[in-house]
Amino acid sequence: MAREELAAAGKRLASKALYMQVIVMFVLVAISGAGISVNAAKSAAIGALISILPNLVFATFAFKYAGASKNQLVVKSFSQGAKLRMAIAIILFVVAFKLLHAIPEMVFASFAITTVSYWLTMFRQQH
């Protein structure tokens, strides 16, 4: 399999995982809104977005380059994406609690569930 094909397969895998995260987010928001409150639904959406947005940025950086002649660029882009993913998540958590006054339990639960759905989708699609 050529490197370009590997990069394309990686992009498809990341896309499926991100789509699954969006589906999980909508389910969490619907359950939280119907079962608890509008503020809980907002907090669930915030937690899910704190998982989704950094993963989207990371996937963009991770699959930016392909090919044997671009090995150094691939490694550098992957590293930058990982660092940026962490920084974005931290910033979004601060914004969620300081500016949006989100419910911490809902944010963390939604973040955790959405993140696990990403991992499970990646794992399931690889096998």
PDB file of N, CA, C and O in Angstrom, residues 45-93:
ATOM      1  N   ALA A  45     -23.121  19.431  25.656  1.00  0.00           N
ATOM      2  CA  ALA A  45     -22.627  19.853  24.337  1.00  0.00           C
ATOM      3  C   ALA A  45     -21.229  20.444  24.454  1.00  0.00           C
ATOM      4  O   ALA A  45     -20.351  20.160  23.638  1.00  0.00           O
ATOM      5  N   ILE A  46     -21.002  21.232  25.489  1.00  0.00           N
ATOM      6  CA  ILE A  46     -19.684  21.837  25.703  1.00  0.00           C
ATOM      7  C   ILE A  46     -18.633  20.747  25.928  1.00  0.00           C
ATOM      8  O   ILE A  46     -17.557  20.776  25.332  1.00  0.00           O
ATOM      9  N   GLY A  47     -18.946  19.782  26.783  1.00  0.00           N
ATOM     10  CA  GLY A  47     -18.003  18.694  27.049  1.00  0.00           C
ATOM     11  C   GLY A  47     -17.676  17.900  25.799  1.00  0.00           C
ATOM     12  O   GLY A  47     -16.516  17.550  25.549  1.00  0.00           O
ATOM     13  N   ALA A  48     -18.693  17.630  24.994  1.00  0.00           N
ATOM     14  CA  ALA A  48     -18.470  16.884  23.758  1.00  0.00           C
ATOM     15  C   ALA A  48     -17.615  17.695  22.781  1.00  0.00           C
ATOM     16  O   ALA A  48     -16.702  17.160  22.152  1.00  0.00           O
ATOM     17  N   LEU A  49     -17.895  18.976  22.682  1.00  0.00           N
ATOM     18  CA  LEU A  49     -17.114  19.820  21.775  1.00  0.00           C
ATOM     19  C   LEU A  49     -15.661  19.950  22.226  1.00  0.00           C
ATOM     20  O   LEU A  49     -14.761  20.077  21.393  1.00  0.00           O
ATOM     21  N   ILE A  50     -15.432  19.889  23.543  1.00  0.00           N
ATOM     22  CA  ILE A  50     -14.063  19.930  24.047  1.00  0.00           C
ATOM     23  C   ILE A  50     -13.300  18.675  23.608  1.00  0.00           C
ATOM     24  O   ILE A  50     -12.079  18.701  23.486  1.00  0.00           O
ATOM     25  N   SER A  51     -13.998  17.611  23.340  1.00  0.00           N
ATOM     26  CA  SER A  51     -13.368  16.401  22.812  1.00  0.00           C
ATOM     27  C   SER A  51     -13.248  16.454  21.289  1.00  0.00           C
ATOM     28  O   SER A  51     -12.213  16.105  20.723  1.00  0.00           O
ATOM     29  N   ILE A  52     -14.299  16.899  20.632  1.00  0.00           N
ATOM     30  CA  ILE A  52     -14.360  16.865  19.169  1.00  0.00           C
ATOM     31  C   ILE A  52     -13.402  17.857  18.509  1.00  0.00           C
ATOM     32  O   ILE A  52     -12.658  17.494  17.591  1.00  0.00           O
ATOM     33  N   LEU A  53     -13.426  19.103  18.937  1.00  0.00           N
ATOM     34  CA  LEU A  53     -12.628  20.132  18.265  1.00  0.00           C
ATOM     35  C   LEU A  53     -11.128  19.850  18.292  1.00  0.00           C
ATOM     36  O   LEU A  53     -10.471  19.946  17.245  1.00  0.00           O
ATOM     37  N   PRO A  54     -10.546  19.488  19.453  1.00  0.00           N
ATOM     38  CA  PRO A  54      -9.111  19.161  19.429  1.00  0.00           C
ATOM     39  C   PRO A  54      -8.792  17.947  18.553  1.00  0.00           C
ATOM     40  O   PRO A  54      -7.745  17.914  17.895  1.00  0.00           O
ATOM     41  N   ASN A  55      -9.680  16.959  18.530  1.00  0.00           N
ATOM     42  CA  ASN A  55      -9.446  15.792  17.670  1.00  0.00           C
ATOM     43  C   ASN A  55      -9.505  16.167  16.198  1.00  0.00           C
ATOM     44  O   ASN A  55      -8.746  15.631  15.384  1.00  0.00           O
ATOM     45  N   LEU A  56     -10.379  17.092  15.859  1.00  0.00           N
ATOM     46  CA  LEU A  56     -10.467  17.566  14.484  1.00  0.00           C
ATOM     47  C   LEU A  56      -9.176  18.277  14.074  1.00  0.00           C
ATOM     48  O   LEU A  56      -8.632  18.033  12.991  1.00  0.00           O
ATOM     49  N   VAL A  57      -8.666  19.120  14.955  1.00  0.00           N
ATOM     50  CA  VAL A  57      -7.410  19.820  14.679  1.00  0.00           C
ATOM     51  C   VAL A  57      -6.264  18.814  14.544  1.00  0.00           C
ATOM     52  O   VAL A  57      -5.448  18.893  13.618  1.00  0.00           O
ATOM     53  N   PHE A  58      -6.216  17.856  15.462  1.00  0.00           N
ATOM     54  CA  PHE A  58      -5.156  16.847  15.407  1.00  0.00           C
ATOM     55  C   PHE A  58      -5.215  16.053  14.103  1.00  0.00           C
ATOM     56  O   PHE A  58      -4.187  15.834  13.454  1.00  0.00           O
ATOM     57  N   ALA A  59      -6.397  15.623  13.705  1.00  0.00           N
ATOM     58  CA  ALA A  59      -6.529  14.847  12.468  1.00  0.00           C
ATOM     59  C   ALA A  59      -6.085  15.658  11.259  1.00  0.00           C
ATOM     60  O   ALA A  59      -5.447  15.127  10.340  1.00  0.00           O
ATOM     61  N   THR A  60      -6.388  16.943  11.262  1.00  0.00           N
ATOM     62  CA  THR A  60      -5.967  17.817  10.170  1.00  0.00           C
ATOM     63  C   THR A  60      -4.446  17.864  10.072  1.00  0.00           C
ATOM     64  O   THR A  60      -3.880  17.751   8.986  1.00  0.00           O
ATOM     65  N   PHE A  61      -3.790  18.016  11.222  1.00  0.00           N
ATOM     66  CA  PHE A  61      -2.327  18.056  11.223  1.00  0.00           C
ATOM     67  C   PHE A  61      -1.730  16.680  10.927  1.00  0.00           C
ATOM     68  O   PHE A  61      -0.733  16.580  10.213  1.00  0.00           O
ATOM     69  N   ALA A  62      -2.305  15.628  11.484  1.00  0.00           N
ATOM     70  CA  ALA A  62      -1.734  14.288  11.358  1.00  0.00           C
ATOM     71  C   ALA A  62      -1.712  13.797   9.907  1.00  0.00           C
ATOM     72  O   ALA A  62      -0.802  13.076   9.518  1.00  0.00           O
ATOM     73  N   PHE A  63      -2.697  14.190   9.129  1.00  0.00           N
ATOM     74  CA  PHE A  63      -2.791  13.686   7.761  1.00  0.00           C
ATOM     75  C   PHE A  63      -2.562  14.779   6.723  1.00  0.00           C
ATOM     76  O   PHE A  63      -3.022  14.689   5.594  1.00  0.00           O
ATOM     77  N   LYS A  64      -1.821  15.786   7.114  1.00  0.00           N
ATOM     78  CA  LYS A  64      -1.530  16.906   6.218  1.00  0.00           C
ATOM     79  C   LYS A  64      -0.558  16.501   5.109  1.00  0.00           C
ATOM     80  O   LYS A  64      -0.679  16.941   3.977  1.00  0.00           O
ATOM     81  N   TYR A  65       0.413  15.657   5.451  1.00  0.00           N
ATOM     82  CA  TYR A  65       1.447  15.242   4.492  1.00  0.00           C
ATOM     83  C   TYR A  65       1.451  13.728   4.337  1.00  0.00           C
ATOM     84  O   TYR A  65       1.051  13.008   5.237  1.00  0.00           O
ATOM     85  N   ALA A  66       1.942  13.279   3.183  1.00  0.00           N
ATOM     86  CA  ALA A  66       2.110  11.846   2.930  1.00  0.00           C
ATOM     87  C   ALA A  66       3.263  11.664   1.954  1.00  0.00           C
ATOM     88  O   ALA A  66       3.592  12.564   1.192  1.00  0.00           O
ATOM     89  N   GLY A  67       3.857  10.505   2.012  1.00  0.00           N
ATOM     90  CA  GLY A  67       4.926  10.195   1.063  1.00  0.00           C
ATOM     91  C   GLY A  67       6.274  10.071   1.744  1.00  0.00           C
ATOM     92  O   GLY A  67       6.551  10.722   2.743  1.00  0.00           O
ATOM     93  N   ALA A  68       7.097   9.221   1.176  1.00  0.00           N
ATOM     94  CA  ALA A  68       8.419   8.939   1.742  1.00  0.00           C
ATOM     95  C   ALA A  68       9.307  10.177   1.742  1.00  0.00           C
ATOM     96  O   ALA A  68      10.123  10.364   2.637  1.00  0.00           O
ATOM     97  N   SER A  69       9.153  11.033   0.772  1.00  0.00           N
ATOM     98  CA  SER A  69       9.991  12.226   0.698  1.00  0.00           C
ATOM     99  C   SER A  69       9.601  13.273   1.737  1.00  0.00           C
ATOM    100  O   SER A  69      10.330  14.235   1.957  1.00  0.00           O
ATOM    101  N   LYS A  70       8.488  13.070   2.386  1.00  0.00           N
ATOM    102  CA  LYS A  70       7.987  14.051   3.357  1.00  0.00           C
ATOM    103  C   LYS A  70       7.990  13.518   4.786  1.00  0.00           C
ATOM    104  O   LYS A  70       7.262  14.021   5.636  1.00  0.00           O
ATOM    105  N   ASN A  71       8.817  12.514   5.068  1.00  0.00           N
ATOM    106  CA  ASN A  71       8.827  11.906   6.403  1.00  0.00           C
ATOM    107  C   ASN A  71       9.018  12.926   7.512  1.00  0.00           C
ATOM    108  O   ASN A  71       8.340  12.873   8.538  1.00  0.00           O
ATOM    109  N   GLN A  72       9.957  13.844   7.342  1.00  0.00           N
ATOM    110  CA  GLN A  72      10.222  14.849   8.373  1.00  0.00           C
ATOM    111  C   GLN A  72       9.010  15.760   8.573  1.00  0.00           C
ATOM    112  O   GLN A  72       8.681  16.127   9.698  1.00  0.00           O
ATOM    113  N   LEU A  73       8.358  16.126   7.478  1.00  0.00           N
ATOM    114  CA  LEU A  73       7.159  16.965   7.581  1.00  0.00           C
ATOM    115  C   LEU A  73       6.027  16.228   8.281  1.00  0.00           C
ATOM    116  O   LEU A  73       5.274  16.824   9.058  1.00  0.00           O
ATOM    117  N   VAL A  74       5.899  14.933   8.013  1.00  0.00           N
ATOM    118  CA  VAL A  74       4.853  14.121   8.644  1.00  0.00           C
ATOM    119  C   VAL A  74       5.066  14.093  10.151  1.00  0.00           C
ATOM    120  O   VAL A  74       4.137  14.335  10.924  1.00  0.00           O
ATOM    121  N   VAL A  75       6.294  13.823  10.575  1.00  0.00           N
ATOM    122  CA  VAL A  75       6.601  13.755  12.009  1.00  0.00           C
ATOM    123  C   VAL A  75       6.374  15.105  12.669  1.00  0.00           C
ATOM    124  O   VAL A  75       5.772  15.190  13.747  1.00  0.00           O
ATOM    125  N   LYS A  76       6.851  16.163  12.037  1.00  0.00           N
ATOM    126  CA  LYS A  76       6.695  17.512  12.600  1.00  0.00           C
ATOM    127  C   LYS A  76       5.219  17.899  12.700  1.00  0.00           C
ATOM    128  O   LYS A  76       4.769  18.428  13.717  1.00  0.00           O
ATOM    129  N   SER A  77       4.451  17.629  11.665  1.00  0.00           N
ATOM    130  CA  SER A  77       3.033  17.962  11.654  1.00  0.00           C
ATOM    131  C   SER A  77       2.271  17.155  12.705  1.00  0.00           C
ATOM    132  O   SER A  77       1.392  17.680  13.397  1.00  0.00           O
ATOM    133  N   PHE A  78       2.606  15.886  12.843  1.00  0.00           N
ATOM    134  CA  PHE A  78       1.980  15.027  13.841  1.00  0.00           C
ATOM    135  C   PHE A  78       2.253  15.571  15.246  1.00  0.00           C
ATOM    136  O   PHE A  78       1.347  15.675  16.078  1.00  0.00           O
ATOM    137  N   SER A  79       3.498  15.940  15.496  1.00  0.00           N
ATOM    138  CA  SER A  79       3.887  16.482  16.794  1.00  0.00           C
ATOM    139  C   SER A  79       3.177  17.808  17.079  1.00  0.00           C
ATOM    140  O   SER A  79       2.664  18.025  18.187  1.00  0.00           O
ATOM    141  N   GLN A  80       3.117  18.673  16.092  1.00  0.00           N
ATOM    142  CA  GLN A  80       2.422  19.948  16.258  1.00  0.00           C
ATOM    143  C   GLN A  80       0.938  19.727  16.539  1.00  0.00           C
ATOM    144  O   GLN A  80       0.355  20.407  17.381  1.00  0.00           O
ATOM    145  N   GLY A  81       0.339  18.783  15.834  1.00  0.00           N
ATOM    146  CA  GLY A  81      -1.077  18.476  16.042  1.00  0.00           C
ATOM    147  C   GLY A  81      -1.347  17.975  17.442  1.00  0.00           C
ATOM    148  O   GLY A  81      -2.339  18.359  18.077  1.00  0.00           O
ATOM    149  N   ALA A  82      -0.475  17.116  17.962  1.00  0.00           N
ATOM    150  CA  ALA A  82      -0.652  16.583  19.319  1.00  0.00           C
ATOM    151  C   ALA A  82      -0.536  17.685  20.362  1.00  0.00           C
ATOM    152  O   ALA A  82      -1.335  17.748  21.311  1.00  0.00           O
ATOM    153  N   LYS A  83       0.441  18.564  20.197  1.00  0.00           N
ATOM    154  CA  LYS A  83       0.607  19.678  21.139  1.00  0.00           C
ATOM    155  C   LYS A  83      -0.576  20.636  21.070  1.00  0.00           C
ATOM    156  O   LYS A  83      -1.084  21.089  22.103  1.00  0.00           O
ATOM    157  N   LEU A  84      -1.000  20.941  19.868  1.00  0.00           N
ATOM    158  CA  LEU A  84      -2.126  21.855  19.683  1.00  0.00           C
ATOM    159  C   LEU A  84      -3.418  21.255  20.238  1.00  0.00           C
ATOM    160  O   LEU A  84      -4.230  21.970  20.830  1.00  0.00           O
ATOM    161  N   ARG A  85      -3.592  19.950  20.065  1.00  0.00           N
ATOM    162  CA  ARG A  85      -4.783  19.285  20.608  1.00  0.00           C
ATOM    163  C   ARG A  85      -4.854  19.464  22.120  1.00  0.00           C
ATOM    164  O   ARG A  85      -5.909  19.781  22.668  1.00  0.00           O
ATOM    165  N   MET A  86      -3.745  19.271  22.792  1.00  0.00           N
ATOM    166  CA  MET A  86      -3.711  19.416  24.249  1.00  0.00           C
ATOM    167  C   MET A  86      -3.985  20.856  24.660  1.00  0.00           C
ATOM    168  O   MET A  86      -4.771  21.116  25.575  1.00  0.00           O
ATOM    169  N   ALA A  87      -3.355  21.805  23.982  1.00  0.00           N
ATOM    170  CA  ALA A  87      -3.542  23.221  24.315  1.00  0.00           C
ATOM    171  C   ALA A  87      -4.991  23.652  24.102  1.00  0.00           C
ATOM    172  O   ALA A  87      -5.572  24.348  24.946  1.00  0.00           O
ATOM    173  N   ILE A  88      -5.586  23.227  23.009  1.00  0.00           N
ATOM    174  CA  ILE A  88      -6.978  23.591  22.724  1.00  0.00           C
ATOM    175  C   ILE A  88      -7.913  23.010  23.778  1.00  0.00           C
ATOM    176  O   ILE A  88      -8.824  23.699  24.250  1.00  0.00           O
ATOM    177  N   ALA A  89      -7.696  21.766  24.158  1.00  0.00           N
ATOM    178  CA  ALA A  89      -8.549  21.146  25.177  1.00  0.00           C
ATOM    179  C   ALA A  89      -8.457  21.911  26.496  1.00  0.00           C
ATOM    180  O   ALA A  89      -9.484  22.179  27.137  1.00  0.00           O
ATOM    181  N   ILE A  90      -7.259  22.274  26.899  1.00  0.00           N
ATOM    182  CA  ILE A  90      -7.089  23.015  28.148  1.00  0.00           C
ATOM    183  C   ILE A  90      -7.800  24.362  28.075  1.00  0.00           C
ATOM    184  O   ILE A  90      -8.535  24.744  28.996  1.00  0.00           O
ATOM    185  N   ILE A  91      -7.600  25.075  26.991  1.00  0.00           N
ATOM    186  CA  ILE A  91      -8.245  26.381  26.814  1.00  0.00           C
ATOM    187  C   ILE A  91      -9.762  26.241  26.836  1.00  0.00           C
ATOM    188  O   ILE A  91     -10.469  27.034  27.473  1.00  0.00           O
ATOM    189  N   LEU A  92     -10.286  25.229  26.157  1.00  0.00           N
ATOM    190  CA  LEU A  92     -11.741  25.039  26.117  1.00  0.00           C
ATOM    191  C   LEU A  92     -12.307  24.682  27.488  1.00  0.00           C
ATOM    192  O   LEU A  92     -13.411  25.127  27.836  1.00  0.00           O
ATOM    193  N   PHE A  93     -11.577  23.894  28.267  1.00  0.00           N
ATOM    194  CA  PHE A  93     -12.042  23.603  29.632  1.00  0.00           C
ATOM    195  C   PHE A  93     -12.096  24.884  30.461  1.00  0.00           C
ATOM    196  O   PHE A  93     -13.058  25.118  31.198  1.00  0.00           O
TER     197      PHE A  93
END
